[in-house]
């Protein structure tokens, strides 16, 4: 059979880039960006172009596995589900439904209903213990939106922006949904051509920062102080949009009082940035006709992450950078339900203190979900409510969770650990069962999921009403035994005599465009197809799914919807001085983050790479490279420590240490090191020369944790760098 080229969608991350897939004899042989697709300009990244290797490489699991005394052996998926259901029933009978928990990671991104179906299955057995990777990756966004409120009409069209503030985010590499991820390099170039002014706060001269009009290369962990300083400048000089503030906000006087100590001089000294840059940034942002703020993983992993997100929202509201009555609505939805957007707020709401309550650190349910950072302790802590069984769907806790040693102890203590993953990850190595799923080119999909991320941050979602659908392009390899993620939960429900109520939500708590939509899967009836589930998910969409399917390359759909006026009698307000945030701002002012520097003079920063997504790609040859995550350091810092490129070091924090190698990067601020998360191996299997080092071992879940989200300090970690002059090589493994 001759080669055929088909349009499709890469679903490895939330960018969902349109791709062209060459199929020969039933195998995907090549992937490129789709130049015919709108919005993306033919872009694809190395990860997407490696989809053929993911689907057909030796690392892929083609059968489910069961761990036995002699290691793992293949098991038919039906038998695996039989045994898992039986063990779950026994655990529930002895310990109650709460003893079963679930952790969902990025691997469930491909299918819009997978997470809803997984949560529906867990709810069906009576357990509330549902955890997601979102509670580790930027949970503060949703809490901040609850404190501040959300503008119903969102922001004006992105291409009208003449300024943008990026805080610890590098979209050129991360494709972060907090900034247009559709070919972000081109987006930044277009902004430059339009003379829009980019402001970047980052301790590193990132690929994005190189295009900045102003780059504040600040001390790590000072993002909230810088934003507070910008707010003070704007208020002190009367640069705010006073008409918008008076009509739509409350608390401006209290905010003014709270930021009063954050003078330009104080913030410049504290963050070690030029005072003139801080002042200029405030003037540019306030003077823009349309501007936005995007915060990334950097400030999220540092302490005060929710405060940073909250102050970013306050900046936008002070300057009135929201869509106004009569404006063309920027995100009218396509596969999401149509809605009326009014020039008014959704009111703030209390977003924490919900059931279930966890047993550790006073944590409980909140707008960002249960804290995955607390799950290891929920497994290890004896007594009523102890988690005995864990299902991991599309995640890799051993690489993602903070405090890897604690996670290792917890996962090994479980009576049952089931992992659904495409390869033998570090978590899969500890599992009792590993379920092999289908991969993305073997399944149909729409762009519903990246469209819906608009509900998780004001700058998220597609910048235009774009949508696409792709059918499955290839079948799984011959003689394989793989299933879609949702089919696993269908199989468990069938065996355990429960049903699945899958709920899709269209907003953050009461800040919702439409009521939730629930559909029920009853395993006593006929099993649906994935396309039927997609149709259920898109029921009520503004543009019918059948119409979206008429455009194989995707389409930007028409909309003349305008922002409506404020509803009669509505007096909801955006909150500029939420009490928890004002109190935290006072705590920030009192902190002296320099005190620890005598003993731990460096700060470890997170970073992303263009070839690896979290821990995905490390087993694919064309992506893996050297396989390690070196500690990048400023060349002058290396010289001071008498270190050279590739030298072996011990990196030690107040909570643990790892072994790694160093590399020079002049773009870093002196006194910082930069490492990617998601590398390394399980304790006892370390190989820093080929597997890298797991930064989770430097983190304690009890260090600087947010009292609502439970997220500990995962960035800006104080560390020592200790040369290891006596390192020896033993075979291919370095002994340190």
Coordinates of N, CA, C and O in Angstrom, one line a residue, residues 388-555:
X388 N -5.5 2.5 51.0 CA -4.9 1.2 50.8 C -4.7 0.8 49.3 O -3.9 -0.1 49.0
X389 N -5.5 1.4 48.4 CA -5.4 1.1 47.0 C -5.3 2.4 46.2 O -6.1 3.4 46.6
X390 N -4.5 2.4 45.2 CA -4.4 3.6 44.4 C -4.4 3.2 42.9 O -3.6 2.3 42.5
X391 N -5.2 3.9 42.1 CA -5.2 3.8 40.7 C -4.5 5.0 40.1 O -5.0 6.2 40.4
X392 N -3.5 4.9 39.3 CA -2.8 6.0 38.7 C -3.1 6.0 37.2 O -2.8 5.0 36.5
X393 N -3.8 7.0 36.7 CA -4.2 7.0 35.3 C -3.5 8.1 34.6 O -3.7 9.3 34.8
X394 N -2.6 7.7 33.7 CA -1.9 8.7 32.9 C -0.9 9.6 33.7 O -0.6 10.7 33.2
X395 N -0.4 9.2 34.8 CA 0.5 10.0 35.6 C 1.7 9.1 36.0 O 1.7 7.9 35.9
X396 N 2.7 9.8 36.6 CA 3.9 9.2 37.0 C 4.3 9.8 38.4 O 5.2 10.6 38.4
X397 N 3.6 9.4 39.5 CA 3.8 10.1 40.8 C 5.3 10.0 41.2 O 5.8 11.0 41.9
X398 N 6.0 9.0 40.9 CA 7.4 8.9 41.4 C 8.3 9.9 40.7 O 9.3 10.3 41.3
X399 N 7.9 10.5 39.6 CA 8.6 11.6 39.0 C 8.0 12.9 39.3 O 8.7 14.0 39.2
X400 N 6.7 13.0 39.6 CA 6.0 14.2 39.8 C 5.8 14.7 41.2 O 5.8 15.9 41.4
X401 N 5.5 13.8 42.1 CA 5.2 14.2 43.5 C 6.4 14.8 44.2 O 7.6 14.4 44.0
X402 N 6.2 15.8 45.0 CA 7.3 16.3 45.8 C 7.7 15.3 46.9 O 6.9 14.4 47.2
X403 N 9.0 15.3 47.3 CA 9.4 14.4 48.4 C 9.4 13.0 47.9 O 8.6 12.1 48.3
X404 N 10.3 12.7 47.0 CA 10.3 11.4 46.3 C 10.5 10.2 47.3 O 9.9 9.1 47.1
X405 N 11.3 10.4 48.3 CA 11.5 9.3 49.2 C 10.2 8.9 49.9 O 9.9 7.7 50.2
X406 N 9.5 9.9 50.3 CA 8.2 9.7 51.0 C 7.2 9.0 50.0 O 6.5 8.1 50.4
X407 N 7.2 9.5 48.7 CA 6.3 8.9 47.7 C 6.7 7.4 47.5 O 5.8 6.5 47.4
X408 N 8.0 7.1 47.5 CA 8.5 5.7 47.3 C 8.0 4.8 48.4 O 7.5 3.7 48.2
X409 N 8.1 5.3 49.7 CA 7.7 4.5 50.8 C 6.2 4.3 50.7 O 5.7 3.2 51.0
X410 N 5.4 5.3 50.3 CA 4.0 5.2 50.3 C 3.5 4.3 49.2 O 2.7 3.4 49.5
X411 N 4.0 4.4 48.0 CA 3.6 3.5 46.9 C 3.9 2.0 47.2 O 3.2 1.1 46.9
X412 N 5.0 1.8 47.9 CA 5.4 0.4 48.3 C 4.6 -0.1 49.4 O 4.5 -1.3 49.6
X413 N 3.9 0.8 50.2 CA 3.1 0.3 51.3 C 1.7 0.0 50.9 O 0.9 -0.6 51.7
X414 N 1.3 0.3 49.7 CA -0.1 0.0 49.2 C -0.4 -1.5 49.1 O 0.4 -2.3 48.7
X415 N -1.7 -1.8 49.4 CA -2.1 -3.2 49.2 C -2.3 -3.4 47.7 O -2.2 -4.6 47.2
X416 N -2.7 -2.4 47.0 CA -2.9 -2.5 45.5 C -2.5 -1.2 44.8 O -3.0 -0.1 45.2
X417 N -1.6 -1.3 43.9 CA -1.3 -0.1 43.0 C -1.4 -0.5 41.6 O -0.8 -1.5 41.1
X418 N -2.3 0.2 40.9 CA -2.6 -0.1 39.5 C -2.2 1.2 38.7 O -2.6 2.3 39.0
X419 N -1.4 1.0 37.7 CA -0.9 2.1 36.8 C -1.3 1.9 35.4 O -1.1 0.8 34.9
X420 N -1.9 2.9 34.8 CA -2.2 2.9 33.4 C -1.2 3.7 32.7 O -1.2 5.0 32.9
X421 N -0.4 3.1 31.9 CA 0.7 3.9 31.2 C 1.2 3.2 30.0 O 1.0 2.0 29.9
X422 N 1.8 4.0 29.1 CA 2.3 3.4 27.8 C 3.6 2.8 27.9 O 4.0 2.1 26.9
X423 N 4.3 2.9 29.0 CA 5.7 2.4 29.1 C 5.9 2.1 30.6 O 5.2 2.5 31.5
X424 N 7.0 1.4 30.9 CA 7.4 1.1 32.3 C 8.1 2.3 32.9 O 9.3 2.4 33.0
X425 N 7.2 3.1 33.4 CA 7.7 4.3 34.2 C 8.2 3.9 35.5 O 8.0 2.7 36.0
X426 N 8.8 4.8 36.3 CA 9.2 4.6 37.6 C 8.0 4.1 38.5 O 8.2 3.3 39.4
X427 N 6.9 4.7 38.3 CA 5.7 4.3 39.0 C 5.2 2.9 38.6 O 4.9 2.1 39.5
X428 N 5.2 2.6 37.3 CA 4.8 1.3 36.9 C 5.7 0.2 37.5 O 5.2 -0.9 37.8
X429 N 7.0 0.5 37.7 CA 7.9 -0.5 38.3 C 7.5 -0.9 39.7 O 7.8 -2.0 40.1
X430 N 6.7 -0.1 40.4 CA 6.3 -0.4 41.7 C 4.9 -1.0 41.8 O 4.4 -1.4 42.9
X431 N 4.2 -1.1 40.6 CA 2.8 -1.4 40.6 C 2.6 -2.9 40.7 O 3.4 -3.7 40.3
X432 N 1.4 -3.2 41.1 CA 1.0 -4.7 41.1 C 0.4 -5.0 39.7 O 0.6 -6.1 39.2
X433 N -0.2 -4.1 39.1 CA -0.7 -4.2 37.7 C -0.4 -3.0 36.9 O -0.5 -1.9 37.4
X434 N -0.1 -3.2 35.6 CA 0.2 -2.1 34.7 C -0.8 -2.3 33.5 O -0.7 -3.4 32.8
X435 N -1.6 -1.4 33.2 CA -2.6 -1.5 32.1 C -2.1 -0.8 30.9 O -1.7 0.4 31.0
X436 N -2.0 -1.4 29.8 CA -1.5 -0.8 28.6 C -2.6 -0.2 27.8 O -3.6 -0.8 27.4
X437 N -2.5 1.2 27.6 CA -3.6 1.9 26.8 C -3.3 2.0 25.3 O -2.2 1.9 24.9
X438 N -4.3 2.4 24.6 CA -4.2 2.8 23.2 C -3.4 4.2 23.3 O -3.5 4.9 24.2
X439 N -2.8 4.5 22.1 CA -2.2 5.8 22.0 C -3.0 6.7 21.1 O -4.0 6.3 20.4
X440 N -2.6 8.0 21.0 CA -3.5 9.0 20.4 C -3.9 8.8 18.9 O -5.0 9.0 18.5
X441 N -2.9 8.3 18.1 CA -3.2 8.1 16.7 C -4.2 7.0 16.5 O -4.7 6.8 15.4
X442 N -4.4 6.2 17.5 CA -5.3 5.0 17.5 C -6.7 5.4 18.0 O -7.6 4.5 18.1
X443 N -6.9 6.6 18.3 CA -8.2 7.0 18.9 C -8.7 8.3 18.2 O -7.9 9.2 17.8
X444 N -10.0 8.5 18.1 CA -10.6 9.8 17.6 C -10.5 10.9 18.7 O -10.4 10.5 19.9
X445 N -10.6 12.1 18.3 CA -10.6 13.2 19.3 C -11.0 14.5 18.7 O -11.0 14.7 17.5
X446 N -11.3 15.4 19.6 CA -11.6 16.8 19.2 C -10.7 17.8 20.0 O -10.0 17.3 20.9
X447 N -10.9 19.0 19.7 CA -10.1 20.1 20.5 C -10.9 20.6 21.7 O -10.7 21.7 22.2
X448 N -11.9 19.9 22.1 CA -12.7 20.3 23.3 C -11.9 20.6 24.5 O -12.1 21.6 25.2
X449 N -10.9 19.7 24.8 CA -10.1 19.9 26.0 C -9.3 21.2 26.0 O -9.5 22.0 27.0
X450 N -8.5 21.5 25.0 CA -7.8 22.8 25.1 C -8.7 24.0 25.0 O -8.3 25.1 25.5
X451 N -9.9 23.9 24.4 CA -10.8 25.0 24.4 C -11.3 25.2 25.9 O -11.5 26.3 26.3
X452 N -11.5 24.1 26.6 CA -12.1 24.2 27.9 C -11.1 24.7 29.0 O -11.5 25.1 30.1
X453 N -9.8 24.8 28.7 CA -8.9 25.3 29.7 C -9.1 26.8 30.0 O -8.5 27.3 30.9
X454 N -9.9 27.4 29.2 CA -10.3 28.8 29.5 C -10.9 29.0 30.9 O -10.8 30.0 31.5
X455 N -11.4 27.9 31.4 CA -12.0 27.9 32.7 C -11.0 27.9 33.9 O -11.3 28.0 35.0
X456 N -9.7 27.6 33.5 CA -8.7 27.5 34.5 C -7.7 28.6 34.5 O -6.5 28.5 34.9
X457 N -8.1 29.8 34.0 CA -7.3 31.0 34.0 C -7.7 31.9 32.9 O -8.1 31.5 31.8
X458 N -7.6 33.2 33.2 CA -8.2 34.2 32.3 C -7.4 34.3 31.0 O -8.0 34.8 30.0
X459 N -6.2 33.9 30.9 CA -5.4 34.0 29.7 C -5.3 32.7 29.0 O -4.5 32.6 28.0
X460 N -6.1 31.7 29.4 CA -6.0 30.4 28.8 C -7.0 30.2 27.7 O -7.9 31.0 27.6
X461 N -6.9 29.1 27.0 CA -7.8 28.8 25.9 C -7.4 29.3 24.6 O -6.4 30.0 24.5
X462 N -8.1 28.9 23.5 CA -7.7 29.4 22.2 C -8.0 30.9 22.1 O -9.0 31.4 22.6
X463 N -7.1 31.6 21.4 CA -7.3 33.0 21.2 C -8.4 33.3 20.2 O -8.8 34.5 20.0
X464 N -8.8 32.3 19.4 CA -9.9 32.5 18.4 C -10.8 31.3 18.5 O -10.4 30.2 19.1
X465 N -12.0 31.4 18.0 CA -13.0 30.2 18.1 C -12.6 29.1 17.1 O -13.2 28.9 16.1
X466 N -11.6 28.4 17.5 CA -11.0 27.3 16.6 C -11.5 26.0 17.2 O -11.6 25.8 18.4
X467 N -11.7 25.0 16.3 CA -12.0 23.7 16.7 C -11.6 22.7 15.6 O -11.5 23.1 14.4
X468 N -11.4 21.5 15.9 CA -11.0 20.4 15.0 C -11.4 19.1 15.5 O -11.6 18.9 16.8
X469 N -11.6 18.1 14.6 CA -11.9 16.7 15.0 C -10.9 15.8 14.2 O -10.6 16.1 13.0
X470 N -10.5 14.8 14.8 CA -9.7 13.8 14.0 C -10.2 12.4 14.3 O -10.5 12.1 15.5
X471 N -10.4 11.5 13.3 CA -10.7 10.1 13.6 C -9.4 9.4 14.0 O -8.3 9.9 13.9
X472 N -9.6 8.1 14.4 CA -8.4 7.3 14.6 C -7.8 7.0 13.2 O -8.5 6.8 12.2
X473 N -6.5 7.1 13.2 CA -5.8 7.0 11.9 C -5.2 5.6 11.7 O -5.0 5.1 10.6
X474 N -4.8 4.9 12.8 CA -4.2 3.6 12.7 C -4.8 2.7 13.7 O -5.4 3.2 14.7
X475 N -4.6 1.4 13.6 CA -5.0 0.5 14.6 C -3.8 0.1 15.4 O -2.7 0.2 15.0
X476 N -4.1 -0.4 16.7 CA -3.0 -0.8 17.5 C -2.2 -1.9 16.8 O -2.8 -2.6 15.9
X477 N -1.0 -2.2 17.2 CA -0.2 -3.2 16.5 C -0.9 -4.6 16.6 O -1.6 -4.9 17.6
X478 N -0.6 -5.4 15.6 CA -1.2 -6.7 15.6 C -0.8 -7.5 16.9 O 0.3 -7.4 17.3
X479 N -1.8 -8.3 17.4 CA -1.6 -9.1 18.5 C -1.4 -8.3 19.8 O -1.1 -8.9 20.9
X480 N -1.6 -7.0 19.8 CA -1.5 -6.3 21.0 C -2.9 -6.4 21.8 O -3.9 -6.8 21.3
X481 N -2.8 -6.0 23.1 CA -4.0 -6.1 23.9 C -4.1 -4.8 24.7 O -3.6 -4.7 25.8
X482 N -4.6 -3.7 24.0 CA -4.6 -2.4 24.6 C -6.0 -1.9 24.6 O -6.9 -2.4 23.9
X483 N -6.3 -0.9 25.5 CA -7.7 -0.4 25.6 C -7.6 1.1 25.8 O -6.5 1.6 26.2
X484 N -8.6 1.8 25.6 CA -8.7 3.2 25.9 C -8.8 3.4 27.4 O -9.4 2.5 28.1
X485 N -8.4 4.5 27.9 CA -8.4 4.7 29.4 C -9.9 4.5 29.9 O -10.1 3.9 31.0
X486 N -10.8 5.1 29.3 CA -12.2 5.0 29.8 C -12.7 3.6 29.8 O -13.5 3.2 30.6
X487 N -12.2 2.8 28.9 CA -12.7 1.4 28.8 C -12.3 0.6 30.1 O -13.0 -0.3 30.5
X488 N -11.1 1.0 30.7 CA -10.7 0.3 31.9 C -11.7 0.6 33.0 O -12.1 -0.3 33.7
X489 N -12.2 1.8 33.1 CA -13.1 2.1 34.2 C -14.5 1.5 33.9 O -15.3 1.1 34.8
X490 N -14.9 1.5 32.6 CA -16.1 0.7 32.2 C -16.0 -0.7 32.6 O -16.9 -1.3 33.2
X491 N -14.8 -1.4 32.4 CA -14.6 -2.7 32.8 C -14.7 -3.0 34.3 O -15.3 -4.0 34.7
X492 N -14.1 -2.0 35.1 CA -14.2 -2.2 36.5 C -15.7 -2.0 37.0 O -16.1 -2.7 37.9
X493 N -16.4 -1.0 36.4 CA -17.7 -0.8 36.8 C -18.6 -2.0 36.5 O -19.5 -2.4 37.3
X494 N -18.4 -2.6 35.4 CA -19.1 -3.8 34.9 C -18.9 -4.9 35.9 O -19.8 -5.6 36.3
X495 N -17.7 -5.1 36.4 CA -17.4 -6.2 37.3 C -17.8 -5.9 38.7 O -18.0 -6.8 39.5
X496 N -17.8 -4.6 39.1 CA -18.1 -4.3 40.5 C -19.6 -3.9 40.7 O -20.0 -3.5 41.8
X497 N -20.4 -3.9 39.6 CA -21.8 -3.7 39.7 C -22.1 -2.2 40.0 O -23.1 -1.9 40.7
X498 N -21.4 -1.3 39.5 CA -21.6 0.1 39.7 C -21.9 0.8 38.3 O -21.6 0.2 37.3
X499 N -22.4 2.0 38.3 CA -22.5 2.8 37.1 C -21.6 4.0 37.2 O -21.0 4.3 38.3
X500 N -21.4 4.7 36.1 CA -20.5 5.9 36.0 C -21.4 7.1 35.6 O -21.9 7.1 34.5
X501 N -21.4 8.1 36.5 CA -22.0 9.4 36.2 C -20.9 10.3 35.9 O -20.2 10.8 36.8
X502 N -20.7 10.7 34.6 CA -19.6 11.5 34.2 C -20.1 13.0 34.1 O -21.1 13.2 33.4
X503 N -19.5 13.9 34.8 CA -19.9 15.3 34.8 C -18.9 16.2 34.2 O -17.7 16.2 34.5
X504 N -19.3 17.0 33.2 CA -18.5 18.0 32.6 C -18.9 19.4 33.1 O -20.1 19.7 33.2
X505 N -18.0 20.2 33.5 CA -18.3 21.5 34.1 C -17.7 22.6 33.2 O -16.7 22.5 32.5
X506 N -18.4 23.7 33.2 CA -18.1 24.8 32.3 C -17.7 26.1 33.1 O -18.2 27.2 32.8
X507 N -16.9 25.9 34.1 CA -16.4 27.1 34.8 C -15.7 26.7 36.1 O -15.6 25.5 36.4
X508 N -15.4 27.7 36.9 CA -14.7 27.4 38.2 C -15.7 27.7 39.3 O -16.1 28.8 39.6
X509 N -16.2 26.6 39.9 CA -17.3 26.7 40.9 C -18.5 27.5 40.4 O -19.0 27.2 39.3
X510 N -19.0 28.5 41.1 CA -20.2 29.2 40.6 C -19.9 30.2 39.5 O -20.8 30.7 38.9
X511 N -18.6 30.3 39.1 CA -18.2 31.2 38.0 C -18.3 30.4 36.7 O -17.4 30.0 36.1
X512 N -19.6 30.1 36.4 CA -19.8 29.1 35.3 C -20.6 29.7 34.2 O -21.6 30.4 34.4
X513 N -20.2 29.4 32.9 CA -21.0 29.8 31.8 C -22.3 29.1 31.5 O -23.2 29.6 30.9
X514 N -22.3 27.8 32.0 CA -23.5 27.0 31.8 C -23.6 26.0 33.0 O -22.5 25.7 33.6
X515 N -24.7 25.4 33.3 CA -24.8 24.4 34.3 C -24.0 23.2 33.9 O -23.8 22.9 32.7
X516 N -23.5 22.4 34.9 CA -22.8 21.1 34.6 C -23.7 20.2 33.7 O -24.9 20.2 33.8
X517 N -23.0 19.4 32.9 CA -23.7 18.4 32.1 C -23.2 17.0 32.5 O -22.0 16.7 32.6
X518 N -24.2 16.1 32.9 CA -23.8 14.8 33.3 C -24.4 13.8 32.4 O -25.6 13.9 31.9
X519 N -23.6 12.8 32.0 CA -24.2 11.6 31.3 C -23.8 10.3 32.0 O -22.7 10.3 32.7
X520 N -24.6 9.4 31.9 CA -24.5 8.1 32.7 C -24.1 7.0 31.8 O -24.7 6.8 30.7
X521 N -23.0 6.3 32.2 CA -22.6 5.0 31.5 C -23.1 3.9 32.4 O -22.6 3.8 33.6
X522 N -23.9 3.0 31.9 CA -24.4 1.9 32.6 C -23.8 0.6 32.0 O -24.2 0.2 30.9
X523 N -22.9 0.0 32.7 CA -22.2 -1.2 32.1 C -23.1 -2.4 31.9 O -22.7 -3.4 31.3
X524 N -24.4 -2.4 32.4 CA -25.3 -3.5 32.1 C -25.9 -3.4 30.7 O -26.5 -4.3 30.2
X525 N -25.7 -2.2 30.1 CA -26.2 -2.0 28.8 C -25.1 -2.1 27.7 O -24.0 -2.5 28.0
X526 N -25.4 -1.7 26.5 CA -24.3 -1.8 25.4 C -23.2 -0.8 25.7 O -23.4 0.3 26.2
X527 N -22.0 -1.2 25.3 CA -20.8 -0.4 25.5 C -20.7 0.6 24.4 O -20.8 0.3 23.2
X528 N -20.6 1.9 24.7 CA -20.5 2.9 23.7 C -19.1 2.9 23.0 O -18.2 2.3 23.4
X529 N -19.1 3.5 21.9 CA -17.8 3.8 21.2 C -17.2 5.1 21.7 O -18.0 5.9 22.3
X530 N -16.0 5.3 21.4 CA -15.4 6.6 21.8 C -16.0 7.7 21.0 O -16.2 8.8 21.6
X531 N -16.4 7.5 19.8 CA -17.0 8.6 19.0 C -18.4 8.9 19.6 O -18.8 10.1 19.6
X532 N -19.1 7.9 20.1 CA -20.4 8.2 20.8 C -20.1 9.0 22.1 O -20.9 9.9 22.4
X533 N -19.1 8.7 22.8 CA -18.8 9.5 24.0 C -18.4 10.9 23.6 O -18.7 11.9 24.3
X534 N -17.6 11.1 22.5 CA -17.3 12.4 22.1 C -18.6 13.2 21.7 O -18.7 14.4 22.1
X535 N -19.6 12.6 21.1 CA -20.8 13.2 20.8 C -21.6 13.6 22.1 O -22.1 14.7 22.1
X536 N -21.5 12.7 23.1 CA -22.2 13.1 24.4 C -21.5 14.3 25.0 O -22.1 15.2 25.5
X537 N -20.1 14.3 24.9 CA -19.4 15.4 25.5 C -19.7 16.8 24.8 O -19.6 17.8 25.5
X538 N -20.0 16.7 23.5 CA -20.2 17.9 22.8 C -21.7 18.3 22.6 O -22.1 19.1 21.8
X539 N -22.5 17.5 23.3 CA -24.0 17.8 23.3 C -24.2 19.3 23.8 O -23.7 19.7 24.8
X540 N -24.9 20.1 23.0 CA -25.1 21.4 23.3 C -24.0 22.4 22.9 O -24.0 23.6 23.3
X541 N -23.1 22.0 22.1 CA -22.0 22.8 21.7 C -22.5 24.0 20.8 O -23.6 23.8 20.2
X542 N -21.8 25.1 20.8 CA -22.3 26.2 20.0 C -22.3 25.9 18.5 O -23.2 26.2 17.7
X543 N -21.2 25.2 18.0 CA -21.1 24.8 16.7 C -21.3 23.2 16.7 O -20.6 22.5 17.4
X544 N -22.3 22.7 16.0 CA -22.5 21.3 16.0 C -21.2 20.5 15.6 O -20.5 20.9 14.7
X545 N -21.0 19.4 16.3 CA -19.9 18.5 16.0 C -19.8 18.1 14.6 O -18.7 18.0 14.0
X546 N -21.0 17.8 14.0 CA -21.0 17.4 12.6 C -20.4 18.4 11.7 O -19.8 18.1 10.7
X547 N -20.6 19.7 12.0 CA -20.1 20.8 11.2 C -18.6 20.9 11.4 O -17.8 21.1 10.5
X548 N -18.1 20.7 12.6 CA -16.7 20.7 12.9 C -16.0 19.6 12.1 O -14.9 19.9 11.5
X549 N -16.6 18.5 12.0 CA -16.0 17.4 11.2 C -15.9 17.7 9.7 O -15.1 17.0 9.0
X550 N -16.6 18.7 9.3 CA -16.5 19.0 7.8 C -15.1 19.7 7.5 O -14.8 19.9 6.3
X551 N -14.3 20.0 8.5 CA -13.1 20.7 8.2 C -11.9 19.8 8.8 O -11.5 20.0 9.9
X552 N -11.4 18.9 8.0 CA -10.4 18.0 8.5 C -9.1 18.7 9.0 O -8.4 18.1 9.9
X553 N -8.8 19.9 8.5 CA -7.7 20.7 9.0 C -8.0 21.6 10.1 O -7.1 22.3 10.6
X554 N -9.2 21.6 10.6 CA -9.6 22.5 11.7 C -10.1 23.8 11.1 O -9.9 24.1 9.9
X555 N -10.8 24.6 11.9 CA -11.4 25.8 11.3 C -11.6 26.8 12.4 O -11.9 26.5 13.6

